[in-house]
């Protein structure tokens, strides 16, 4: 992989439980799929970075975030959304409920991550004869949200179909868009992440 | 929630969220509930602005405040010491990845009738006109002593012959270095961050370590020893809640907590409505157990305040206010029955004030340490300007609850970058 230094772009997954967010995350991170909802296998892992080359010289580092399952019972913390460059609204093509509730998730995104580009992803495309959300439904949704949606995709985490294509397309769009975030950038210029001080052993106990 | 858990945590204030995160990371099955529909309890940052006005019983804010969701207003005035315990906890748990920080521009202490700028670096300390030439040299010697000081290491005490960590008081140390009253005031209040003068007659170790923490923190990011998270302090509990969730912790907000259920003097569960969640231990803040905590009474004074007044100022550059606005918190430990009058000196330092919100918080301490009944109660947030005591309380609760110190090696937070 090219070793160009690229800033990471935070991309968050949003949507109801069970639609396949963690499965998308797993495809992205390890290109694997598990049928059981064995939560253990994802414990401790909630974001993963990967560089996509948009052309020979330019790369975009996507940093994909999974919700960690918090949405099951409580609202996700608002910090999940902060600094997100993109949000993927995920629903399950076999579940109209998971689709109809997206407007609520959309509202959260525009509230807490107002600069994020928003993408729509219908998952479980492999469930061919149980698909209850049509292309027309998806189009109507995009129109209703005043074309806030920058791209729509149909994926199957089970077969892998469409997943890589989606992430490639999202990285292209994020790379191209020279976001007009200058004001925010200048605002954040001297903010930083805290890191361990040089020379301090990682495991030094603070107690 | 009709399930069985190892631990139930009540309240999503910072302390409870850190504890919840540590317990989940250690493999405990954790249920974390809050009666509010937002995370953070006392340590939340209230947003949007309407919610703050509602909380204080005021009519909604007018248009001049800009977009109300650009506001995140803290309820407690605190910063992080750049080299302090909380920063270490954030780093060792990996929670730092959820947050971004800014260095605080500077801080000021008001004592008696003077405002003292807390120096931004050693040079500023030594050039400030607070001290004459000779005093500066003495002060420098003192700083070197404080910088080297270690409780357990007699060779680090050699700057002061006869020093005894158990008995030598801070005023004896000041006397040894021959510091004058002004320098002492400044050192005790602006560097050691004591809020009154009781420290002078106590063993010097605590104060010396505070001074060292201050200068080590200064050395980390320059300008000031304080850090502040973008979007407000409320981001801190949320970060630890997230840690807890990705390690399997279950979250329920907006849940009325009706009763902590005991059997044979030990906790067996928590009741909410008709449901009972069973558990072996309960961890909570004082507001969930009003009958099991005692209020700390501060003796009232008529003349000469004991406690300092702290003024902190954050703004839209910290993403906590709309553009052009500042949020100031003026705080002190209440000593009279006219608390608002007590902070007048602090208020007078500010520019025009558009809206004032006055709040008094009682300080509670638990009656018991939890080892008997398996109910572990945190102490209220104290009046210090940073989170050092917060972390000490958390680590102590964790130790009492699990019988062990927290093992940071259990956090596999680098998985995402390296191992997969
Ligand atoms: N057939 C099929 N099943 C899928 C697909 N993607 C996910 N699943 C299954 O759907 C279930 C839920 O998937 P998750 O990835 O855990 O969903 P989630 O959105 O992360 O759910 P929560 O974390 O509970 O909110 C699992 O049993 C997956 O195996 C897919 O593309 N096709
Ligand atoms: Mg999931």
XYZ file of C-alpha atoms and ligand atoms in Angstrom:
660
model
C 0.000 0.000 0.000
C 1.276 3.425 -0.849
C 2.631 5.249 2.133
C 1.248 8.655 1.313
C 0.160 10.523 4.368
C -3.544 11.092 4.134
C -5.901 12.572 6.683
C -8.546 10.133 7.807
C -12.178 10.708 7.023
C -14.554 9.583 9.694
C -17.479 7.627 8.296
C -20.243 6.491 10.618
C -22.830 3.748 10.232
C -26.373 4.613 11.276
C -29.552 2.607 11.246
C -31.770 0.268 13.236
C -30.430 -2.777 15.018
C -30.090 -5.902 12.984
C -29.846 -4.217 9.592
C -26.223 -5.265 9.201
C -24.098 -2.336 10.364
C -21.652 -4.552 12.195
C -21.648 -6.900 9.210
C -20.713 -4.016 6.899
C -18.043 -3.008 9.383
C -16.720 -6.555 9.437
C -16.638 -6.740 5.632
C -14.759 -3.462 5.584
C -12.271 -4.483 8.254
C -11.676 -8.170 7.633
C -13.782 -9.033 4.572
C -15.582 -11.738 6.501
C -19.182 -12.541 7.332
C -20.736 -14.322 10.282
C -24.339 -15.450 10.443
C -24.739 -15.437 14.176
C -25.109 -12.234 16.091
C -22.273 -13.214 18.333
C -21.389 -9.890 19.823
C -18.218 -11.173 21.408
C -16.434 -11.241 18.092
C -16.658 -7.466 17.718
C -16.011 -6.486 21.290
C -13.437 -3.814 21.771
C -13.389 -2.899 18.123
C -15.483 -0.013 16.942
C -13.507 1.740 14.263
C -11.162 0.680 11.509
C -9.082 2.576 8.980
C -8.363 1.700 5.392
C -6.819 3.691 2.551
C -8.546 3.822 -0.817
C -6.545 5.147 -3.741
C -8.777 7.432 -5.741
C -6.140 7.746 -8.454
C -2.412 7.040 -8.772
C -1.338 9.782 -6.413
C -4.286 10.460 -4.231
C -5.606 8.366 -1.440
C -8.439 8.729 0.993
C -8.264 7.084 4.377
C -11.702 5.957 5.407
C -12.143 5.517 9.128
C -15.311 3.523 9.518
C -17.158 3.554 12.845
C -19.653 1.054 14.162
C -22.160 1.997 16.825
C -21.046 -0.677 19.240
C -24.619 -1.829 19.587
C -25.597 1.112 21.787
C -28.633 1.863 19.651
C -30.316 -1.311 20.855
C -31.625 0.229 24.018
C -30.393 3.774 24.428
C -29.605 6.606 22.151
C -26.142 6.662 20.717
C -23.882 9.197 22.337
C -23.819 12.409 20.370
C -20.042 12.232 20.200
C -20.425 9.315 17.812
C -21.498 11.820 15.203
C -18.968 14.523 15.936
C -16.341 15.143 13.289
C -17.988 12.683 10.885
C -17.273 13.451 7.238
C -19.804 10.948 6.060
C -22.670 8.894 7.392
C -24.095 5.749 5.861
C -27.786 5.250 6.538
C -28.207 1.501 6.569
C -31.488 -0.367 6.308
C -32.388 -3.911 5.460
C -34.049 -4.391 2.076
C -36.344 -7.028 3.565
C -37.570 -4.757 6.344
C -39.749 -1.740 5.474
C -39.697 -0.766 9.154
C -35.950 -0.354 9.128
C -36.369 1.821 6.043
C -39.236 3.962 7.282
C -37.415 4.918 10.428
C -34.421 6.320 8.555
C -35.777 9.862 8.631
C -35.184 9.845 12.388
C -31.591 8.753 11.978
C -31.209 11.384 9.277
C -32.366 14.025 11.710
C -29.724 12.953 14.213
C -27.069 13.145 11.551
C -27.946 16.624 10.375
C -28.186 17.741 13.983
C -24.922 16.383 15.288
C -22.823 16.041 12.147
C -24.090 18.811 9.975
C -21.157 18.720 7.589
C -21.358 15.026 6.888
C -22.142 13.724 3.432
C -24.951 11.228 3.694
C -25.246 7.933 1.848
C -28.059 5.407 1.704
C -27.364 1.687 1.834
C -29.932 -1.085 1.403
C -28.385 -4.222 2.835
C -29.236 -7.936 2.659
C -29.630 -7.700 -1.114
C -29.076 -11.453 -1.260
C -32.515 -12.124 0.215
C -33.863 -11.888 -3.323
C -37.462 -12.988 -2.828
C -37.995 -11.115 0.425
C -37.134 -7.659 -0.829
C -39.847 -5.263 0.244
C -38.153 -1.935 -0.291
C -38.041 -1.003 -3.971
C -35.733 1.256 -5.934
C -38.673 3.606 -6.292
C -39.050 3.782 -2.504
C -35.409 4.701 -2.202
C -35.704 7.382 -4.858
C -38.730 8.896 -3.174
C -36.836 8.985 0.097
C -33.943 10.842 -1.529
C -36.307 13.375 -3.060
C -38.088 13.868 0.233
C -34.838 14.749 1.918
C -34.118 17.436 -0.611
C -31.328 15.495 -2.255
C -29.274 15.443 0.902
C -28.287 11.913 -0.053
C -25.037 11.786 -2.016
C -25.301 8.186 -3.144
C -27.434 5.069 -2.849
C -26.196 1.485 -2.804
C -27.485 -2.023 -2.512
C -25.227 -4.449 -0.708
C -25.050 -7.940 0.658
C -22.694 -8.580 3.500
C -23.394 -12.256 3.080
C -22.069 -12.503 -0.484
C -19.985 -9.339 -0.356
C -21.836 -7.969 -3.360
C -21.693 -4.209 -3.691
C -19.851 -3.611 -0.408
C -16.391 -2.786 -1.700
C -17.944 -0.800 -4.557
C -19.833 1.295 -2.048
C -16.744 2.139 -0.007
C -14.757 2.928 -3.153
C -17.465 5.274 -4.353
C -17.751 6.972 -0.956
C -13.994 7.494 -0.785
C -14.057 9.027 -4.288
C -16.787 11.418 -3.279
C -15.004 12.384 -0.078
C -11.733 12.828 -1.919
C -13.217 14.987 -4.627
C -15.275 17.148 -2.413
C -12.925 19.840 -1.307
C -15.256 20.523 1.535
C -16.079 24.091 2.302
C -15.212 23.597 5.905
C -12.590 26.268 6.092
C -14.250 28.084 8.920
C -14.547 25.027 11.076
C -10.990 24.045 10.227
C -9.584 27.346 11.321
C -11.629 27.023 14.450
C -10.204 23.616 15.201
C -6.687 24.406 14.199
C -5.207 24.161 17.628
C -7.283 21.345 18.914
C -5.590 17.993 19.210
C -5.812 14.441 20.320
C -4.020 13.605 23.522
C -1.296 11.024 23.248
C 0.965 9.334 25.767
C 4.010 11.437 26.585
C 7.240 10.383 24.929
C 9.211 7.798 26.802
C 6.467 6.877 29.219
C 6.008 3.116 29.143
C 2.581 2.289 27.718
C 1.592 0.072 30.569
C 2.629 2.255 33.438
C -0.051 1.956 36.040
C -1.633 5.128 37.276
C -2.893 3.763 40.493
C -34.068 -5.741 31.679
C -35.397 -8.808 33.501
C -32.000 -10.345 33.343
C -29.163 -10.994 35.684
C -26.106 -8.807 35.680
C -22.848 -8.722 37.561
C -23.115 -4.990 38.126
C -25.752 -2.338 37.685
C -24.533 1.241 37.419
C -26.998 4.057 38.141
C -26.381 7.511 36.726
C -24.234 8.374 33.738
C -22.089 11.067 35.327
C -18.389 10.955 34.591
C -17.506 8.832 37.604
C -20.167 6.239 36.898
C -19.248 6.090 33.209
C -15.574 5.526 33.946
C -16.488 2.804 36.437
C -18.907 1.228 33.971
C -16.220 1.220 31.288
C -13.673 -0.357 33.609
C -16.109 -3.032 34.769
C -17.121 -3.960 31.221
C -13.529 -4.078 30.101
C -12.788 -6.407 33.017
C -15.375 -8.820 31.670
C -18.269 -7.995 33.963
C -21.801 -8.014 32.610
C -22.936 -4.445 33.158
C -26.317 -2.735 32.969
C -26.014 1.043 33.028
C -29.126 3.119 33.615
C -29.983 6.776 34.006
C -33.220 8.427 35.015
C -32.511 11.252 32.564
C -32.870 10.886 28.847
C -29.392 12.274 28.278
C -25.955 11.036 29.266
C -23.867 12.794 31.872
C -25.980 13.636 34.936
C -24.231 16.440 36.811
C -21.335 16.299 34.382
C -23.453 16.672 31.249
C -23.126 19.604 28.916
C -26.651 20.819 28.367
C -27.706 21.175 24.747
C -29.601 22.677 22.986
C -29.761 25.993 24.812
C -33.535 25.705 25.318
C -32.896 22.787 27.631
C -30.670 24.894 29.845
C -33.287 27.642 30.080
C -35.968 25.091 30.856
C -33.784 23.511 33.511
C -33.561 26.872 35.264
C -37.252 27.638 34.810
C -36.701 30.429 32.306
C -38.633 31.254 29.131
C -36.928 30.064 25.926
C -33.826 31.960 24.777
C -34.375 34.753 22.260
C -32.887 34.855 18.773
C -29.757 36.732 19.746
C -28.242 33.507 21.033
C -27.857 32.128 17.518
C -28.452 28.479 16.841
C -29.370 26.901 20.131
C -27.795 23.560 19.299
C -24.414 25.234 18.975
C -24.501 25.513 22.757
C -23.170 22.870 25.131
C -23.242 24.288 28.624
C -21.416 22.538 31.453
C -22.965 22.336 34.896
C -19.685 21.930 36.745
C -16.619 24.112 36.279
C -13.694 21.831 35.631
C -10.739 21.379 33.343
C -8.351 18.509 32.788
C -4.795 18.797 34.017
C -2.720 17.938 30.962
C -0.585 15.563 32.963
C -3.277 14.523 35.395
C -5.017 11.284 36.271
C -7.957 11.729 33.913
C -5.711 12.241 30.913
C -3.863 9.074 31.885
C -7.146 7.211 32.203
C -8.240 8.505 28.801
C -5.015 7.360 27.206
C -4.860 3.969 28.862
C -8.474 3.125 28.065
C -8.253 4.425 24.509
C -11.217 6.728 25.135
C -9.065 9.602 23.945
C -9.885 8.580 20.377
C -13.444 9.830 20.787
C -12.399 13.289 21.865
C -10.545 16.333 20.787
C -9.042 18.868 23.163
C -7.948 22.442 23.308
C -5.423 24.008 25.564
C -7.006 26.598 27.809
C -5.605 30.066 27.134
C -4.841 31.013 30.652
C -6.242 31.128 34.138
C -6.601 33.762 36.803
C -7.023 33.586 40.512
C -8.722 36.235 42.581
C -7.466 36.446 46.111
C -8.300 39.142 48.593
C -8.503 42.156 46.349
C -6.059 41.144 43.639
C -6.354 39.210 40.408
C -3.338 37.059 39.722
C -2.737 35.648 36.276
C -1.569 32.110 36.629
C 1.718 32.190 34.770
C 1.756 30.406 31.435
C 5.291 29.146 31.863
C 8.186 29.201 34.235
C 9.610 32.222 32.499
C 6.403 34.123 32.984
C 6.391 33.103 36.610
C 9.889 34.423 37.070
C 9.326 37.661 35.195
C 5.998 38.483 36.743
C 6.136 41.627 38.818
C 4.719 39.726 41.747
C 8.259 39.199 42.995
C 11.441 41.125 43.531
C 14.861 39.936 42.352
C 15.900 38.005 45.449
C 12.469 36.574 45.935
C 12.635 35.211 42.397
C 15.825 33.350 43.140
C 14.345 31.884 46.309
C 11.217 30.945 44.425
C 13.277 29.208 41.768
C 15.033 27.101 44.406
C 11.686 26.207 45.870
C 10.308 25.193 42.461
C 13.279 22.921 41.880
C 12.646 21.260 45.219
C 8.969 20.731 44.383
C 9.820 19.439 40.931
C 12.142 16.755 42.310
C 10.010 15.799 45.281
C 8.923 12.183 45.672
C 7.116 10.820 48.744
C 9.164 7.670 48.979
C 12.590 8.923 48.031
C 14.612 10.630 50.795
C 17.298 11.682 48.308
C 14.677 13.934 46.688
C 14.227 15.843 49.950
C 17.802 16.994 50.256
C 16.919 20.557 49.264
C 15.494 20.851 52.764
C 17.519 19.268 55.574
C 15.363 17.613 58.227
C 12.378 17.209 55.881
C 9.968 14.540 57.042
C 7.094 13.710 54.702
C 4.778 12.796 57.574
C 5.333 15.854 59.710
C 6.865 18.743 57.813
C 4.092 21.181 57.029
C 3.829 23.249 53.917
C 4.329 26.429 55.866
C 7.587 24.996 57.210
C 8.708 24.348 53.655
C 7.819 27.903 52.635
C 9.702 29.170 55.672
C 12.744 27.109 54.792
C 12.866 28.648 51.331
C 12.219 32.022 52.853
C 9.292 32.884 50.612
C 7.249 35.963 51.374
C 3.506 36.160 51.907
C 2.684 37.119 48.308
C 4.683 34.288 46.830
C 3.135 31.853 49.270
C -0.370 32.956 48.371
C 0.390 32.716 44.725
C 2.035 29.288 45.028
C -0.648 27.789 47.218
C -3.596 29.074 45.265
C -2.457 29.522 41.686
C -0.038 26.610 41.378
C -1.074 24.059 43.992
C -4.693 25.049 43.302
C -5.753 25.012 46.927
C -9.007 26.812 47.464
C -8.243 27.961 50.986
C -5.294 28.174 53.373
C -5.831 25.035 55.430
C -3.103 23.282 53.451
C -0.421 25.382 55.177
C -0.618 23.411 58.386
C -0.836 20.016 56.677
C 2.053 17.767 55.625
C 3.756 19.231 52.581
C 3.724 16.180 50.298
C 0.265 16.803 48.848
C 1.022 20.442 48.018
C 4.412 19.630 46.545
C 2.854 17.018 44.292
C 0.179 19.452 43.200
C 2.842 21.956 42.231
C 4.688 19.276 40.326
C 1.478 18.252 38.562
C 0.943 21.860 37.598
C 4.372 22.301 36.080
C 4.387 18.883 34.403
C 1.009 19.727 32.912
C 2.333 23.042 31.665
C 5.174 21.225 29.999
C 2.816 18.975 28.029
C 1.051 21.398 25.717
C 2.378 24.815 26.641
C 0.295 27.908 27.345
C -1.652 26.536 30.276
C -1.761 23.306 32.267
C -5.434 22.878 31.482
C -7.158 21.021 28.668
C -10.786 21.279 27.697
C -12.691 18.930 25.391
C -14.350 20.348 22.289
C -18.151 20.286 22.710
C -17.876 20.467 26.470
C -17.180 18.267 29.467
C -20.225 16.158 28.632
C -18.143 14.447 25.986
C -16.104 12.760 28.708
C -18.823 10.571 30.239
C -20.097 9.759 26.757
C -16.667 8.546 25.722
C -16.440 6.174 28.657
C -20.038 5.040 28.107
C -19.049 4.098 24.607
C -16.084 2.166 25.927
C -18.430 0.283 28.207
C -20.852 -0.408 25.344
C -18.278 -1.827 22.981
C -17.201 -4.182 25.734
C -20.745 -5.434 26.062
C -22.287 -2.980 28.529
C -26.028 -2.433 28.103
C -27.385 1.120 28.241
C -30.840 2.302 29.254
C -31.588 5.990 29.522
C -34.802 7.666 30.640
C -35.486 4.840 33.108
C -37.077 5.662 36.449
C -35.127 3.987 39.245
C -37.641 3.085 41.931
C -35.697 1.035 44.375
C -32.410 -0.639 45.054
C -33.439 -4.045 46.336
C -31.629 -5.612 49.287
C -31.786 -9.071 50.786
C -29.988 -9.977 53.986
C -28.312 -6.592 53.970
C -26.850 -7.071 50.515
C -27.800 -5.672 47.151
C -29.670 -8.119 44.920
C -31.145 -5.903 42.219
C -32.692 -2.684 40.996
C -36.378 -2.076 40.504
C -37.744 0.103 37.728
C -41.513 0.131 37.381
C -42.653 -3.477 37.447
C -39.308 -4.867 36.399
C -36.438 -5.997 38.576
C -32.964 -6.401 37.170
C -30.925 -8.727 39.325
C -27.301 -8.087 40.103
C -24.497 -8.727 42.534
C -23.403 -5.114 42.896
C -24.766 -1.617 42.402
C -22.616 1.424 41.661
C -24.268 4.833 41.765
C -24.007 8.541 42.428
C -25.440 10.061 45.639
C -28.647 11.252 43.950
C -29.857 7.650 43.650
C -29.424 6.880 47.357
C -30.407 10.011 49.268
C -30.880 7.995 52.460
C -27.411 6.470 52.378
C -25.284 9.585 52.051
C -24.521 12.502 54.306
C -24.300 16.106 53.360
C -21.003 17.846 53.965
C -21.537 21.034 55.948
C -19.052 23.831 55.420
C -18.690 26.030 58.489
C -20.069 29.472 57.771
C -17.929 32.587 58.048
C -18.947 36.179 58.463
C -15.750 38.006 57.667
C -12.749 37.142 55.505
C -13.662 34.425 53.086
C -11.654 31.236 53.254
C -12.427 29.881 49.832
C -11.168 31.225 46.549
C -13.490 32.217 43.748
C -12.811 30.577 40.425
C -13.786 32.091 37.097
C -13.593 29.999 33.962
C -14.379 31.130 30.480
C -15.048 29.053 27.385
C -16.447 30.088 24.047
C -17.399 29.061 20.555
C -13.787 28.129 19.881
C -14.462 25.194 22.197
C -17.698 24.466 20.317
C -19.745 25.174 23.410
C -21.423 28.424 22.388
C -22.668 30.168 19.280
C -20.243 32.507 17.583
C -19.447 35.650 19.503
C -20.611 34.287 22.860
C -18.801 33.268 25.981
C -19.820 31.040 28.841
C -18.319 31.997 32.168
C -18.598 29.909 35.285
C -17.972 31.714 38.534
C -17.739 29.267 41.382
C -16.795 28.985 44.989
C -17.447 26.962 48.091
C -20.403 28.606 49.784
C -19.558 30.075 53.182
C -22.514 32.320 53.978
C -26.264 32.355 53.492
C -25.894 34.816 50.606
C -24.040 32.706 48.067
C -24.600 34.997 45.118
C -23.096 37.920 46.973
C -20.045 35.807 47.707
C -19.111 35.577 44.050
C -19.677 39.248 43.282
C -15.967 39.881 42.952
C -15.809 37.194 40.270
C -18.871 38.473 38.439
C -17.412 41.974 38.436
C -14.474 40.729 36.416
C -16.704 39.765 33.511
C -18.093 41.923 30.746
C -21.820 42.512 30.358
C -23.812 39.445 31.372
C -26.799 38.539 29.245
C -28.137 35.743 31.371
C -27.111 34.438 34.740
C -27.932 30.944 35.997
C -27.415 30.447 39.692
C -27.124 26.994 41.111
C -26.137 25.577 44.485
C -25.002 22.018 44.822
C -24.715 20.106 48.026
C -21.767 17.836 48.519
C -22.554 14.310 49.618
C -20.358 11.546 50.878
C -21.421 7.907 51.202
C -22.126 6.497 54.660
C -20.441 3.222 53.864
C -17.712 2.021 51.542
C -19.863 -0.674 49.970
C -17.750 -3.673 50.889
C -20.470 -4.902 53.284
C -23.645 -4.373 51.263
C -22.261 -4.278 47.705
C -23.596 -0.783 47.124
C -20.781 1.475 45.951
C -21.599 5.167 46.057
C -19.462 7.879 44.547
C -18.843 11.205 46.229
C -20.285 14.410 44.784
C -17.995 16.365 42.504
C -15.970 18.641 44.729
C -15.071 22.250 44.181
C -11.601 21.673 42.750
C -11.015 23.099 39.293
C -9.877 19.810 37.766
C -10.615 16.077 37.830
C -7.827 14.748 40.037
C -10.036 13.882 43.004
C -12.668 12.551 40.612
C -10.217 9.949 39.366
C -9.010 9.041 42.829
C -12.609 8.366 43.868
C -13.197 6.231 40.776
C -10.073 4.158 41.296
C -10.921 3.698 44.946
C -14.486 2.580 44.137
C -13.196 0.156 41.534
C -10.758 -1.286 44.043
C -13.443 -1.647 46.719
C -15.854 -3.207 44.272
C -13.562 -5.699 42.609
C -10.840 -6.143 45.201
C -8.283 -5.296 42.544
C -6.617 -2.396 40.847
C -7.799 -1.871 37.296
C -5.718 -3.793 34.779
C -5.172 -1.526 31.802
C -3.702 -4.334 29.735
C -7.259 -5.690 29.382
C -8.086 -2.830 27.047
C -7.445 -3.995 23.508
C -8.040 -0.609 22.035
C -5.319 -0.848 19.453
C -7.052 -3.755 17.774
C -8.517 -1.471 15.169
C -5.195 -0.215 13.938
C -2.925 -3.162 14.378
C -4.048 -6.645 14.990
C -6.944 -7.362 12.673
N -28.834 -12.602 4.576
C -28.122 -11.594 5.051
N -27.974 -11.451 6.390
C -27.243 -10.410 6.831
C -26.630 -9.490 5.962
N -25.976 -8.576 6.705
C -26.178 -8.912 8.005
N -26.944 -10.023 8.085
C -27.377 -10.699 9.306
O -28.228 -9.824 10.030
C -28.028 -9.957 11.433
C -27.727 -8.611 12.060
O -26.502 -8.109 11.519
P -25.569 -7.104 12.304
O -24.462 -6.769 11.402
O -25.254 -7.618 13.647
O -26.548 -5.872 12.439
P -26.319 -4.511 13.224
O -26.964 -3.442 12.427
O -24.902 -4.330 13.544
O -27.144 -4.787 14.522
P -26.951 -4.186 16.006
O -25.490 -4.106 16.301
O -27.671 -5.165 16.849
O -27.618 -2.864 15.977
C -26.897 -10.948 11.587
O -27.439 -12.202 11.904
C -26.220 -10.982 10.244
O -25.645 -12.227 9.990
C -26.791 -9.674 4.546
O -26.315 -8.933 3.715
N -27.559 -10.739 4.172
Mg -23.902 -4.003 15.462
